[in-house]
Amino acid sequence: MATESSNGASIVTLKDVTKTFYRGKEPIHVLAGLDLDVPSGSFEALMGPSGSGKSTLLNLIAGLDRPTSGEVTVAGANLSRMSDGQLAKWRSQTIGFVFQSFNLIPVLTAAQNVELPLLLTDLGGADRKSRVATALRVVGLEDRMDHYPRQLSGGQEQRVAIARAIVNDPKIIVADEPTGDLDRKSADDVLTLMDKLNKELGKTIFMVTHDPAAAEKASVQRKLDKGALQ
Amino acid sequence: MVPVRYNIRSLLVRKVTTFATAIGIALVVFVFAAAQMLGEGVNRALANSGRTDTVIVLRKGSDAELSSTLDGERLNMLRSNSAVASSAPGGGVIGESVLVITAELADGSGGISNVLLRGMPADGMKFRPEARIVSGRAPSPGTNEVIVGKSISGRFEGIAPGKTFEVRRNRPLLVVGEFETGGTSYQSEVWGDLDTIRASVGRESVVSSARVRLTSASAFEGYRAAMEADKRLNLKVMREDDYFKKASEQTSGFLAGMGMVIAILFSIAAMIGAAITMNGAVANRTREIGTLRALGFSRLAILTSFMLEAIFLSLIGAAIGLLFVQLLALVSFPTMNFQTFSEIVIRFAATPAIMISSTIFAVAMGLLGGLAPAIRAARISPVEAMRG
Ligand SMILES: Nc1ncnc2c1ncn2[C@@H]1O[C@H](COP(=O)(O)OP(=O)(O)OP(=O)(O)O)[C@@H](O)[C@H]1O
Ligand SMILES: [Mg+2]
């Protein structure tokens, strides 16, 4: 896997971003005029009270959603102007996802879950297989290839999910409370792994967390409150 | 593409739901295939009735003997041709009068059904070498005596050996025996004297139809051309086996059509079942689908994936339905021939074409039932992946 250079240039830039949801006719202004710069190669933690808009912000950075107004530029692409289909393709090439509840497909084995993002590439079966093996080795679960998610512990599931997040060699890994469903020991394993991805593979990591211990692993801690970064 | 094994395993994981839905589809496929197998069975059963060297002559415009009339002049015309086997019984030509009466079923149910009554000249039985008396005796010419075909003997009030029934008030017909014709549709008729029977309905001077024995089967085309040439005679000349084939097509068409209607009605229920199952699958897998979308799978990939899942579901149903429908090949039963009102024995007959069309029907059900849920799945936002 290629190593990204940590040269300090911004990989994520948000300019005057607003996000408004509507509950019926009533607007909910979640983000209002938010600016953000994330340097390439950094490991950032985003904290803040529940309902402050952390997941909303993460979704914008990851190209899962579009802002109501403002510019979102990630890895050189202006996401505000991309169609649904373009965003999907862009995500598959640029973003690795780590979810709070792991989100492995229960009917697929660990290896098949990790392989999913590769099915969107032109890689042949043999290449995919070796990439899957490499990713599982990085997370220390090469011996669990053929296990189904229900045969794994929560910590192992999240490590498989991390293998899935890196198998496509994305520039950025986004994680929404990756340790929220884990016990302390598993949480620490996952955080150590994320640190390794950042330091050894040069991945930019943007992580939402409630856990101060998790935030401590990150090089930058940000706090979101009432839709504004502190 | 979302890997196909994702859909197959998702179906297998939900064993009970998948199986219940598949059974619904299987039922429809069963009915659909059975109806066509029945139609095919009718065709096979009737295609063998009738002789190739015998001709049925009707009034043009009539499809059946019942609606046809021929007068004496036309009967004479039919004889005046060298293709007629004049040494055969009746000089090779017999005119018969046919009518249908309603009779009460003898099973005490109070139901009624139709019986075909055929009045024939003295040589009528001899004209059909396959016909023979199996009990009692032949009716005496010029009397009110009749014989009843073995297939329907005893099925109706008064239409059994030794009993009498009425066609017209105070003109009872007396059953003096039973006959068989080797299983052809004639075996479901009542035969009596031509003059007695046509007098009872006031059609003394005409017959319904004529049967002509030809010197050989190959003489048919020439004979028909000759008889149909004179447009004023208004005759329709058919080979007896073709006549039965046509009758079988009507009957099999009716049965297949009935079955098709039932299958389509059932298929609506099965389709709703498939739609409910697929909708449940989509609802339960909202986060899964959101995750696939987040990973970069397109809306089209999700749509395709769930359509495939619906097709797999219907194929499981088709396989079960077609497996059970094979058992019908062991079943045979009597049914009504709607043109000649005779009973015929039907055996369900499977053909590759029927198996293929039934499978296509099942897949169509899956596609229709699965479409709305698949669209729903494709619309799921990738943001759903983030929700706990
Ligand atoms: N699709 C939506 N429609 C309407 N309101 C929404 C939607 N998504 C989020 N919200 C609202 O936006 C606000 C911010 O939500 P968000 O999920 O970003 O918060 P959060 O900081 O991640 O909270 P938590 O720590 O509980 O995960 C909340 O008030 C939420 O109800
Ligand atoms: Mg959140």
XYZ file of C-alpha atoms and ligand atoms in Angstrom:
650
model
C 0.000 0.000 0.000
C 1.251 3.430 -0.910
C 2.167 5.814 1.832
C 0.561 9.249 1.696
C 2.860 12.138 2.358
C 2.083 14.168 5.444
C 3.070 17.453 3.867
C 0.542 19.599 5.693
C -1.510 20.517 2.602
C -5.265 20.397 3.222
C -6.988 17.237 2.133
C -10.367 18.348 3.497
C -11.583 21.908 3.129
C -15.036 23.116 4.171
C -15.983 26.719 3.388
C -19.044 28.376 4.909
C -20.895 25.085 5.008
C -24.483 24.959 6.223
C -26.664 21.925 6.630
C -30.340 22.296 7.327
C -32.754 19.420 7.865
C -36.486 19.780 7.856
C -38.746 18.107 10.311
C -41.989 18.677 8.493
C -41.928 22.405 7.709
C -39.728 23.268 10.653
C -36.038 23.785 9.706
C -33.268 22.356 11.885
C -30.068 24.290 11.282
C -27.460 21.715 12.237
C -24.394 23.325 10.729
C -24.282 27.078 10.094
C -21.361 28.705 8.284
C -18.820 26.088 9.246
C -15.184 26.280 8.042
C -12.738 23.407 8.397
C -9.261 22.483 7.175
C -7.852 19.030 7.703
C -4.193 18.658 6.688
C -3.246 15.568 4.734
C -1.896 12.803 6.955
C -3.363 14.051 10.197
C -5.360 12.057 12.725
C -8.206 14.179 13.999
C -10.766 13.520 16.655
C -14.092 15.344 16.712
C -15.929 15.537 20.002
C -19.027 17.304 21.184
C -22.393 16.784 22.815
C -25.008 14.524 21.358
C -26.976 16.217 18.610
C -24.282 18.829 17.978
C -23.900 17.712 14.347
C -20.778 15.531 14.475
C -22.204 12.746 12.286
C -23.708 15.316 9.948
C -20.277 16.864 9.449
C -18.627 13.488 8.985
C -21.218 12.516 6.367
C -20.398 15.664 4.387
C -16.656 14.961 4.488
C -17.220 11.343 3.449
C -19.467 12.288 0.522
C -22.480 10.483 1.956
C -24.493 13.691 1.951
C -24.314 17.136 0.373
C -24.317 20.480 2.165
C -27.307 22.819 1.990
C -24.859 25.551 1.003
C -21.103 26.114 1.007
C -18.209 24.195 -0.533
C -16.895 20.808 0.506
C -13.599 19.911 -1.137
C -12.069 16.554 -0.304
C -8.936 15.094 -1.899
C -9.222 17.595 -4.716
C -12.884 16.935 -5.525
C -15.666 19.455 -5.029
C -18.355 17.268 -3.490
C -21.012 19.973 -3.457
C -21.345 19.706 -7.221
C -21.246 15.935 -7.700
C -24.202 13.747 -8.591
C -25.297 10.797 -6.524
C -23.617 8.333 -8.889
C -20.396 10.350 -9.077
C -20.273 10.532 -5.290
C -20.684 6.755 -4.974
C -17.788 6.145 -7.345
C -15.674 8.795 -5.631
C -16.337 7.284 -2.172
C -15.274 3.843 -3.355
C -11.916 5.276 -4.464
C -11.234 7.821 -1.752
C -12.874 6.984 1.564
C -12.531 4.089 3.974
C -15.423 3.723 6.396
C -15.398 2.534 9.996
C -18.805 2.463 11.664
C -19.852 2.340 15.282
C -21.757 -0.928 14.786
C -19.145 -2.424 12.425
C -21.717 -2.912 9.620
C -20.300 -6.169 8.336
C -22.664 -8.063 6.051
C -23.743 -10.984 8.280
C -24.165 -13.502 5.444
C -20.660 -12.932 4.101
C -17.390 -14.206 5.586
C -14.684 -11.876 6.869
C -12.768 -12.213 3.598
C -15.884 -11.642 1.497
C -16.744 -8.540 3.517
C -13.249 -7.173 3.048
C -13.443 -7.944 -0.665
C -16.626 -5.874 -1.223
C -14.914 -2.549 -2.091
C -12.628 -4.374 -4.536
C -15.642 -5.572 -6.513
C -16.030 -1.979 -7.657
C -12.553 -1.997 -9.194
C -11.167 -3.717 -12.291
C -9.007 -6.057 -10.205
C -9.115 -9.743 -11.104
C -9.894 -12.530 -8.640
C -6.264 -13.323 -7.797
C -5.370 -9.679 -7.165
C -8.438 -9.242 -4.997
C -7.566 -12.318 -3.013
C -4.025 -11.151 -2.261
C -5.244 -7.653 -1.344
C -7.837 -9.119 1.025
C -5.153 -11.289 2.628
C -2.859 -8.290 3.043
C -5.589 -6.151 4.620
C -6.552 -8.924 7.027
C -2.890 -9.380 7.934
C -2.598 -5.663 8.753
C -5.437 -6.023 11.277
C -4.059 -9.334 12.555
C -7.000 -11.511 11.487
C -5.629 -13.494 8.559
C -6.585 -16.684 10.404
C -10.247 -15.575 10.558
C -10.770 -15.173 6.803
C -13.543 -17.725 6.549
C -15.350 -16.800 9.738
C -18.746 -15.179 9.599
C -19.298 -11.977 11.619
C -21.344 -13.832 14.255
C -18.340 -16.094 14.865
C -16.179 -13.074 15.768
C -15.966 -10.893 18.870
C -16.966 -7.234 18.647
C -13.335 -6.151 18.584
C -12.537 -8.635 15.832
C -15.559 -7.497 13.830
C -14.356 -3.908 14.015
C -10.885 -4.969 12.909
C -12.397 -6.777 9.906
C -14.311 -3.570 9.191
C -11.010 -1.666 9.318
C -9.495 -4.166 6.900
C -12.456 -3.464 4.601
C -11.849 0.269 5.033
C -8.212 0.064 3.922
C -8.363 -2.670 1.271
C -8.947 -0.117 -1.495
C -6.029 1.979 -0.255
C -8.178 5.091 0.328
C -6.693 8.483 1.123
C -8.987 9.155 4.056
C -10.535 6.979 6.725
C -13.648 8.288 8.421
C -14.825 6.691 11.634
C -18.016 7.511 13.541
C -17.556 6.404 17.142
C -15.507 3.350 16.151
C -15.073 2.297 19.778
C -18.625 3.098 20.903
C -19.764 -0.530 20.919
C -16.525 -2.014 22.276
C -15.105 -2.851 25.704
C -11.978 -0.980 26.836
C -9.497 -3.634 25.742
C -10.979 -4.039 22.244
C -11.333 -0.277 21.957
C -7.649 0.160 22.700
C -6.735 -2.487 20.106
C -8.789 -0.662 17.496
C -7.274 2.712 18.419
C -3.757 1.289 18.256
C -4.586 -0.047 14.835
C -5.895 3.333 13.673
C -2.760 4.971 14.969
C -0.706 2.480 12.983
C -2.705 3.219 9.818
C -2.016 6.900 10.329
C 1.654 6.650 11.227
C 2.786 3.731 9.060
C 0.473 3.994 6.060
C 0.011 7.741 6.187
C -3.782 7.627 6.093
C -5.645 10.775 7.025
C -8.099 9.808 9.743
C -11.142 11.769 10.767
C -12.820 10.237 13.785
C -15.941 11.228 15.690
C -15.835 10.042 19.291
C -17.318 10.509 22.750
C -14.434 8.673 24.318
C -11.697 10.967 25.725
C -9.189 8.102 25.664
C -9.851 7.689 21.974
C -9.535 11.388 21.319
C -6.181 11.345 23.060
C -4.758 9.025 20.387
C -5.473 11.632 17.764
C -3.016 14.391 16.935
C -5.737 17.049 16.722
C -8.856 17.289 18.886
C -11.741 19.412 17.738
C -14.957 20.197 19.514
C -18.280 20.833 17.851
C -20.990 22.606 19.792
C -24.325 23.800 18.426
C -23.124 23.500 14.877
C -19.910 25.473 15.292
C -16.328 24.294 15.783
C -14.725 25.595 18.966
C -22.167 -5.709 -8.876
C -23.127 -6.803 -5.422
C -21.994 -10.444 -5.307
C -24.746 -12.924 -6.093
C -23.866 -15.039 -3.095
C -25.013 -12.130 -0.948
C -28.569 -12.612 -2.231
C -28.536 -16.390 -2.185
C -27.226 -16.505 1.383
C -29.644 -13.800 2.476
C -32.479 -15.998 1.211
C -31.064 -19.091 2.886
C -30.596 -17.270 6.191
C -34.302 -16.379 6.275
C -35.275 -20.020 5.733
C -38.858 -19.885 6.977
C -39.895 -16.703 5.180
C -38.140 -17.736 1.998
C -39.735 -21.162 2.083
C -43.232 -19.830 2.811
C -43.017 -17.377 -0.066
C -41.560 -19.986 -2.384
C -44.447 -22.317 -1.558
C -46.902 -19.615 -2.637
C -45.085 -19.262 -5.937
C -44.825 -23.041 -6.215
C -48.598 -23.320 -5.904
C -49.142 -20.921 -8.783
C -46.540 -22.650 -10.921
C -48.240 -25.942 -10.100
C -51.647 -24.693 -11.258
C -50.170 -22.984 -14.292
C -48.260 -26.077 -15.397
C -51.110 -28.445 -14.504
C -53.581 -26.538 -16.673
C -51.300 -26.789 -19.661
C -50.512 -30.433 -18.948
C -54.236 -31.084 -18.874
C -54.747 -29.371 -22.211
C -51.911 -31.398 -23.638
C -53.499 -34.534 -22.176
C -56.822 -33.752 -23.838
C -55.096 -33.289 -27.159
C -53.380 -36.614 -26.827
C -56.553 -38.405 -25.722
C -58.722 -37.142 -28.526
C -56.217 -37.071 -31.307
C -56.570 -40.847 -31.594
C -60.352 -40.905 -32.002
C -61.789 -41.148 -35.497
C -60.836 -42.967 -38.666
C -58.840 -41.627 -41.563
C -60.989 -43.337 -44.222
C -64.215 -41.937 -42.847
C -65.633 -38.532 -43.572
C -68.066 -36.431 -41.592
C -70.275 -34.178 -43.656
C -72.011 -31.200 -42.052
C -73.899 -28.189 -43.290
C -71.360 -25.445 -43.996
C -71.157 -23.013 -41.104
C -71.659 -25.715 -38.520
C -68.800 -26.752 -36.335
C -70.697 -29.577 -34.717
C -73.260 -32.175 -35.684
C -75.729 -30.624 -33.271
C -76.138 -27.442 -35.242
C -76.129 -29.017 -38.686
C -78.960 -30.252 -40.948
C -78.806 -32.175 -44.220
C -81.789 -33.129 -46.406
C -82.386 -36.251 -48.520
C -81.210 -34.580 -51.714
C -77.825 -33.827 -50.205
C -77.520 -37.365 -48.825
C -78.040 -38.686 -52.362
C -75.372 -36.304 -53.659
C -72.928 -37.727 -51.159
C -73.437 -41.245 -52.560
C -72.857 -40.287 -56.176
C -69.078 -40.433 -56.180
C -66.697 -43.249 -57.035
C -64.607 -42.585 -53.908
C -67.455 -43.878 -51.746
C -66.963 -47.483 -50.564
C -70.441 -48.486 -51.738
C -69.988 -52.065 -50.523
C -69.663 -50.830 -46.938
C -72.694 -50.958 -44.585
C -75.383 -48.491 -45.597
C -73.830 -48.268 -49.050
C -70.954 -46.346 -47.489
C -73.132 -43.382 -46.461
C -75.315 -43.057 -43.372
C -77.251 -40.021 -42.283
C -77.779 -39.573 -38.569
C -79.826 -37.301 -36.390
C -78.274 -35.980 -33.242
C -79.849 -34.180 -30.330
C -78.925 -33.327 -26.798
C -81.263 -33.884 -23.891
C -80.835 -32.906 -20.304
C -81.089 -35.735 -17.836
C -81.036 -35.964 -14.097
C -77.939 -37.509 -12.554
C -78.626 -40.859 -10.906
C -76.376 -40.110 -7.935
C -79.250 -38.482 -6.057
C -77.564 -35.092 -6.112
C -80.421 -33.611 -8.123
C -77.916 -32.300 -10.648
C -78.511 -32.481 -14.367
C -76.224 -32.887 -17.312
C -76.357 -33.286 -21.059
C -76.707 -36.566 -22.904
C -76.189 -36.908 -26.596
C -78.823 -38.977 -28.390
C -77.970 -40.342 -31.849
C -80.590 -41.702 -34.185
C -79.137 -43.972 -36.842
C -80.408 -46.111 -39.710
C -80.413 -49.900 -39.451
C -76.809 -50.149 -40.660
C -75.540 -47.478 -38.270
C -73.900 -49.906 -35.887
C -72.403 -52.037 -38.605
C -70.929 -48.888 -40.145
C -68.770 -48.613 -37.028
C -66.943 -51.930 -36.770
C -65.440 -50.843 -33.454
C -68.911 -50.695 -31.879
C -70.166 -53.808 -30.080
C -72.900 -54.748 -27.646
C -71.500 -55.561 -24.206
C -74.794 -56.336 -22.456
C -78.420 -56.808 -23.505
C -79.060 -56.616 -27.241
C -79.151 -54.259 -30.183
C -82.318 -52.171 -30.620
C -84.844 -53.364 -33.166
C -85.124 -50.962 -36.133
C -88.238 -48.828 -36.205
C -88.959 -49.162 -32.484
C -88.461 -47.013 -29.383
C -85.563 -49.171 -28.247
C -82.154 -47.612 -27.575
C -78.752 -48.701 -26.286
C -76.528 -46.720 -23.982
C -72.763 -46.216 -24.223
C -70.787 -47.934 -21.509
C -69.135 -44.726 -20.316
C -72.404 -43.129 -19.233
C -74.584 -46.161 -18.515
C -76.232 -45.798 -15.123
C -75.060 -42.248 -14.662
C -78.451 -40.704 -15.407
C -81.967 -41.426 -14.180
C -83.646 -43.906 -16.521
C -80.686 -44.247 -18.874
C -79.613 -47.745 -17.906
C -80.507 -51.195 -19.254
C -84.154 -52.127 -18.587
C -85.217 -48.552 -17.822
C -87.068 -45.928 -19.787
C -86.672 -42.191 -20.211
C -88.552 -39.536 -22.169
C -87.367 -37.224 -24.894
C -90.841 -35.949 -25.435
C -93.828 -36.344 -23.168
C -95.469 -39.790 -23.412
C -92.860 -41.060 -25.870
C -90.636 -43.154 -23.613
C -87.435 -44.715 -24.960
C -86.547 -48.146 -23.613
C -82.910 -49.033 -22.948
C -82.270 -52.601 -24.111
C -78.500 -52.856 -23.928
C -75.083 -51.306 -23.514
C -72.359 -50.801 -26.127
C -68.741 -49.772 -26.319
C -66.580 -48.360 -29.108
C -63.082 -48.959 -27.793
C -62.869 -45.789 -25.742
C -63.675 -43.198 -28.421
C -66.111 -40.440 -27.668
C -69.049 -42.370 -29.229
C -69.019 -44.490 -26.118
C -70.665 -41.657 -24.186
C -73.779 -41.486 -26.394
C -77.220 -43.088 -26.527
C -78.023 -44.746 -29.836
C -81.493 -45.429 -31.196
C -83.606 -45.626 -34.320
C -83.238 -42.701 -36.721
C -86.949 -42.266 -37.448
C -88.059 -42.612 -33.829
C -85.545 -40.052 -32.629
C -86.028 -37.443 -35.302
C -89.801 -37.796 -35.121
C -89.632 -37.029 -31.410
C -88.284 -33.596 -32.183
C -90.326 -33.017 -35.326
C -87.477 -33.129 -37.845
C -88.721 -36.107 -39.867
C -87.268 -35.170 -43.239
C -83.712 -34.190 -42.324
C -80.640 -35.611 -40.643
C -77.930 -33.764 -38.714
C -74.886 -35.190 -40.400
C -73.642 -37.894 -42.669
C -70.751 -40.289 -42.383
C -69.149 -41.510 -45.547
C -66.754 -44.444 -45.800
C -64.226 -43.895 -48.558
C -62.420 -46.529 -50.570
C -59.181 -45.313 -48.974
C -57.855 -42.489 -46.833
C -56.075 -41.009 -49.836
C -59.372 -40.518 -51.639
C -60.349 -37.792 -49.159
C -59.050 -34.671 -50.904
C -60.700 -35.557 -54.201
C -63.983 -36.395 -52.521
C -64.015 -33.208 -50.521
C -63.217 -31.073 -53.541
C -66.064 -32.713 -55.443
C -68.607 -32.270 -52.658
C -67.673 -28.745 -51.696
C -67.422 -27.606 -55.325
C -71.172 -27.044 -55.629
C -71.613 -23.991 -53.482
C -75.402 -24.345 -53.444
C -75.126 -27.603 -51.561
C -73.349 -25.774 -48.778
C -71.472 -28.808 -47.496
C -68.560 -29.061 -45.137
C -66.490 -32.226 -45.501
C -64.019 -33.252 -42.805
C -62.013 -36.332 -42.062
C -63.379 -37.960 -38.936
C -60.024 -37.837 -37.115
C -59.642 -34.125 -37.924
C -63.125 -33.530 -36.614
C -62.155 -35.028 -33.278
C -58.885 -33.165 -33.245
C -60.808 -29.937 -33.596
C -63.106 -30.972 -30.803
C -60.079 -31.693 -28.641
C -58.635 -28.293 -29.361
C -61.812 -26.652 -28.131
C -61.805 -28.747 -24.989
C -58.108 -28.417 -24.253
C -58.242 -24.733 -24.988
C -61.079 -24.388 -22.527
C -59.273 -26.339 -19.800
C -55.964 -24.579 -20.343
C -57.787 -21.250 -20.369
C -59.591 -22.053 -17.123
C -56.322 -23.103 -15.523
C -54.625 -19.990 -16.797
C -57.331 -17.798 -15.265
C -56.990 -19.576 -11.930
C -53.195 -19.369 -12.110
C -53.305 -15.666 -12.845
C -55.710 -15.045 -9.963
C -53.457 -17.055 -7.638
C -50.393 -15.330 -9.030
C -51.666 -12.002 -7.771
C -51.662 -13.432 -4.257
C -48.243 -15.017 -4.772
C -46.884 -11.778 -6.155
C -48.161 -9.885 -3.142
C -46.501 -12.557 -0.993
C -43.216 -12.093 -2.838
C -43.547 -8.320 -2.544
C -44.177 -8.556 1.218
C -41.215 -10.876 1.679
C -38.902 -8.685 -0.342
C -40.182 -5.574 1.376
C -39.415 -7.163 4.732
C -35.976 -8.103 3.479
C -35.321 -4.536 2.433
C -36.658 -3.066 5.687
C -34.567 -5.436 7.813
C -31.453 -4.714 5.824
C -31.680 -0.939 5.643
C -28.335 -0.470 7.390
C -26.753 -3.237 5.306
C -27.938 -1.576 2.109
C -26.820 1.828 3.376
C -23.385 0.323 4.043
C -23.168 -1.072 0.512
C -24.137 2.349 -0.818
C -21.513 4.016 1.421
C -18.855 1.613 0.150
C -19.680 2.853 -3.338
C -22.234 0.456 -4.817
C -24.575 2.395 -7.113
C -28.347 2.581 -6.903
C -28.516 0.417 -10.003
C -26.302 -2.218 -8.368
C -28.649 -2.339 -5.371
C -31.729 -2.469 -7.610
C -30.231 -5.298 -9.653
C -29.198 -7.145 -6.537
C -32.687 -7.149 -5.059
C -34.339 -7.980 -8.369
C -31.983 -10.954 -8.579
C -32.951 -11.957 -5.072
C -36.631 -11.872 -6.080
C -35.838 -13.977 -9.150
C -33.968 -16.538 -7.047
C -36.944 -16.661 -4.737
C -39.299 -17.337 -7.635
C -36.939 -19.938 -9.086
C -36.990 -21.819 -5.786
C -40.798 -21.677 -6.016
C -40.751 -22.830 -9.636
C -38.510 -25.766 -8.771
C -40.825 -26.903 -5.968
C -43.953 -26.426 -8.098
C -42.539 -28.267 -11.089
C -41.298 -31.077 -8.879
C -44.779 -31.684 -7.492
C -46.520 -31.257 -10.823
C -44.602 -34.273 -12.109
C -46.725 -36.372 -9.763
C -49.770 -35.442 -11.852
C -48.417 -37.574 -14.658
C -49.635 -40.500 -12.553
C -53.196 -39.148 -12.455
C -55.903 -39.873 -14.999
C -59.581 -38.974 -14.868
C -62.684 -38.678 -17.039
C -63.889 -35.335 -18.317
C -66.446 -33.894 -20.705
C -65.712 -33.342 -24.343
C -67.444 -30.044 -24.961
C -68.162 -30.550 -28.604
C -69.476 -34.081 -28.645
C -70.584 -34.155 -25.015
C -68.868 -37.437 -24.496
C -66.651 -38.515 -21.708
C -62.948 -38.858 -22.368
C -60.163 -40.090 -20.126
C -57.433 -37.526 -19.634
C -53.892 -38.021 -18.432
C -51.779 -34.979 -17.462
C -48.979 -34.756 -19.998
C -45.769 -32.817 -19.297
C -43.689 -31.359 -22.113
C -40.429 -29.370 -21.969
C -42.290 -26.370 -23.397
C -44.719 -26.444 -20.470
C -41.859 -26.640 -17.950
C -40.109 -23.699 -19.597
C -43.197 -21.501 -19.851
C -44.047 -22.224 -16.202
C -40.546 -21.191 -15.138
C -40.805 -18.007 -17.166
C -44.162 -17.329 -15.533
C -42.571 -17.727 -12.083
C -39.705 -15.411 -12.960
C -42.200 -12.836 -14.236
C -44.022 -13.067 -10.904
C -40.751 -12.545 -9.041
C -39.854 -9.557 -11.188
C -43.251 -7.913 -10.753
C -43.478 -8.641 -7.035
C -39.868 -7.673 -6.423
C -39.838 -4.449 -8.395
C -41.318 -2.072 -5.811
C -39.156 -3.409 -2.928
C -36.050 -3.273 -5.130
C -36.778 0.341 -6.028
C -37.252 1.030 -2.350
C -33.883 -0.583 -1.629
C -32.168 1.459 -4.338
C -33.519 4.643 -2.767
C -31.983 3.950 0.635
C -29.509 6.685 1.460
C -25.889 5.797 2.253
C -26.366 7.935 5.385
C -28.353 4.978 6.774
C -25.025 3.209 7.253
C -24.147 5.719 9.964
C -27.295 5.294 11.995
C -26.986 2.979 14.968
N -31.950 13.222 8.264
C -32.251 14.038 9.282
N -33.440 14.657 9.312
C -33.742 15.507 10.315
N -32.922 15.821 11.317
C -31.705 15.242 11.321
C -31.311 14.330 10.312
N -30.055 13.913 10.581
C -29.699 14.547 11.722
N -30.679 15.333 12.164
C -30.633 16.195 13.339
O -29.456 16.942 13.276
C -28.884 17.102 14.557
C -27.475 16.608 14.553
O -27.435 15.218 14.327
P -26.112 14.377 14.323
O -26.456 12.965 14.080
O -25.158 15.014 13.382
O -25.580 14.583 15.798
P -24.343 13.930 16.523
O -23.495 15.041 16.988
O -23.711 12.911 15.661
O -25.003 13.244 17.777
P -24.638 11.856 18.507
O -23.450 12.157 19.361
O -25.827 11.543 19.308
O -24.356 10.874 17.431
C -29.788 16.339 15.503
O -30.658 17.258 16.129
C -30.553 15.412 14.617
O -31.832 15.155 15.150
Mg -23.500 10.818 15.617
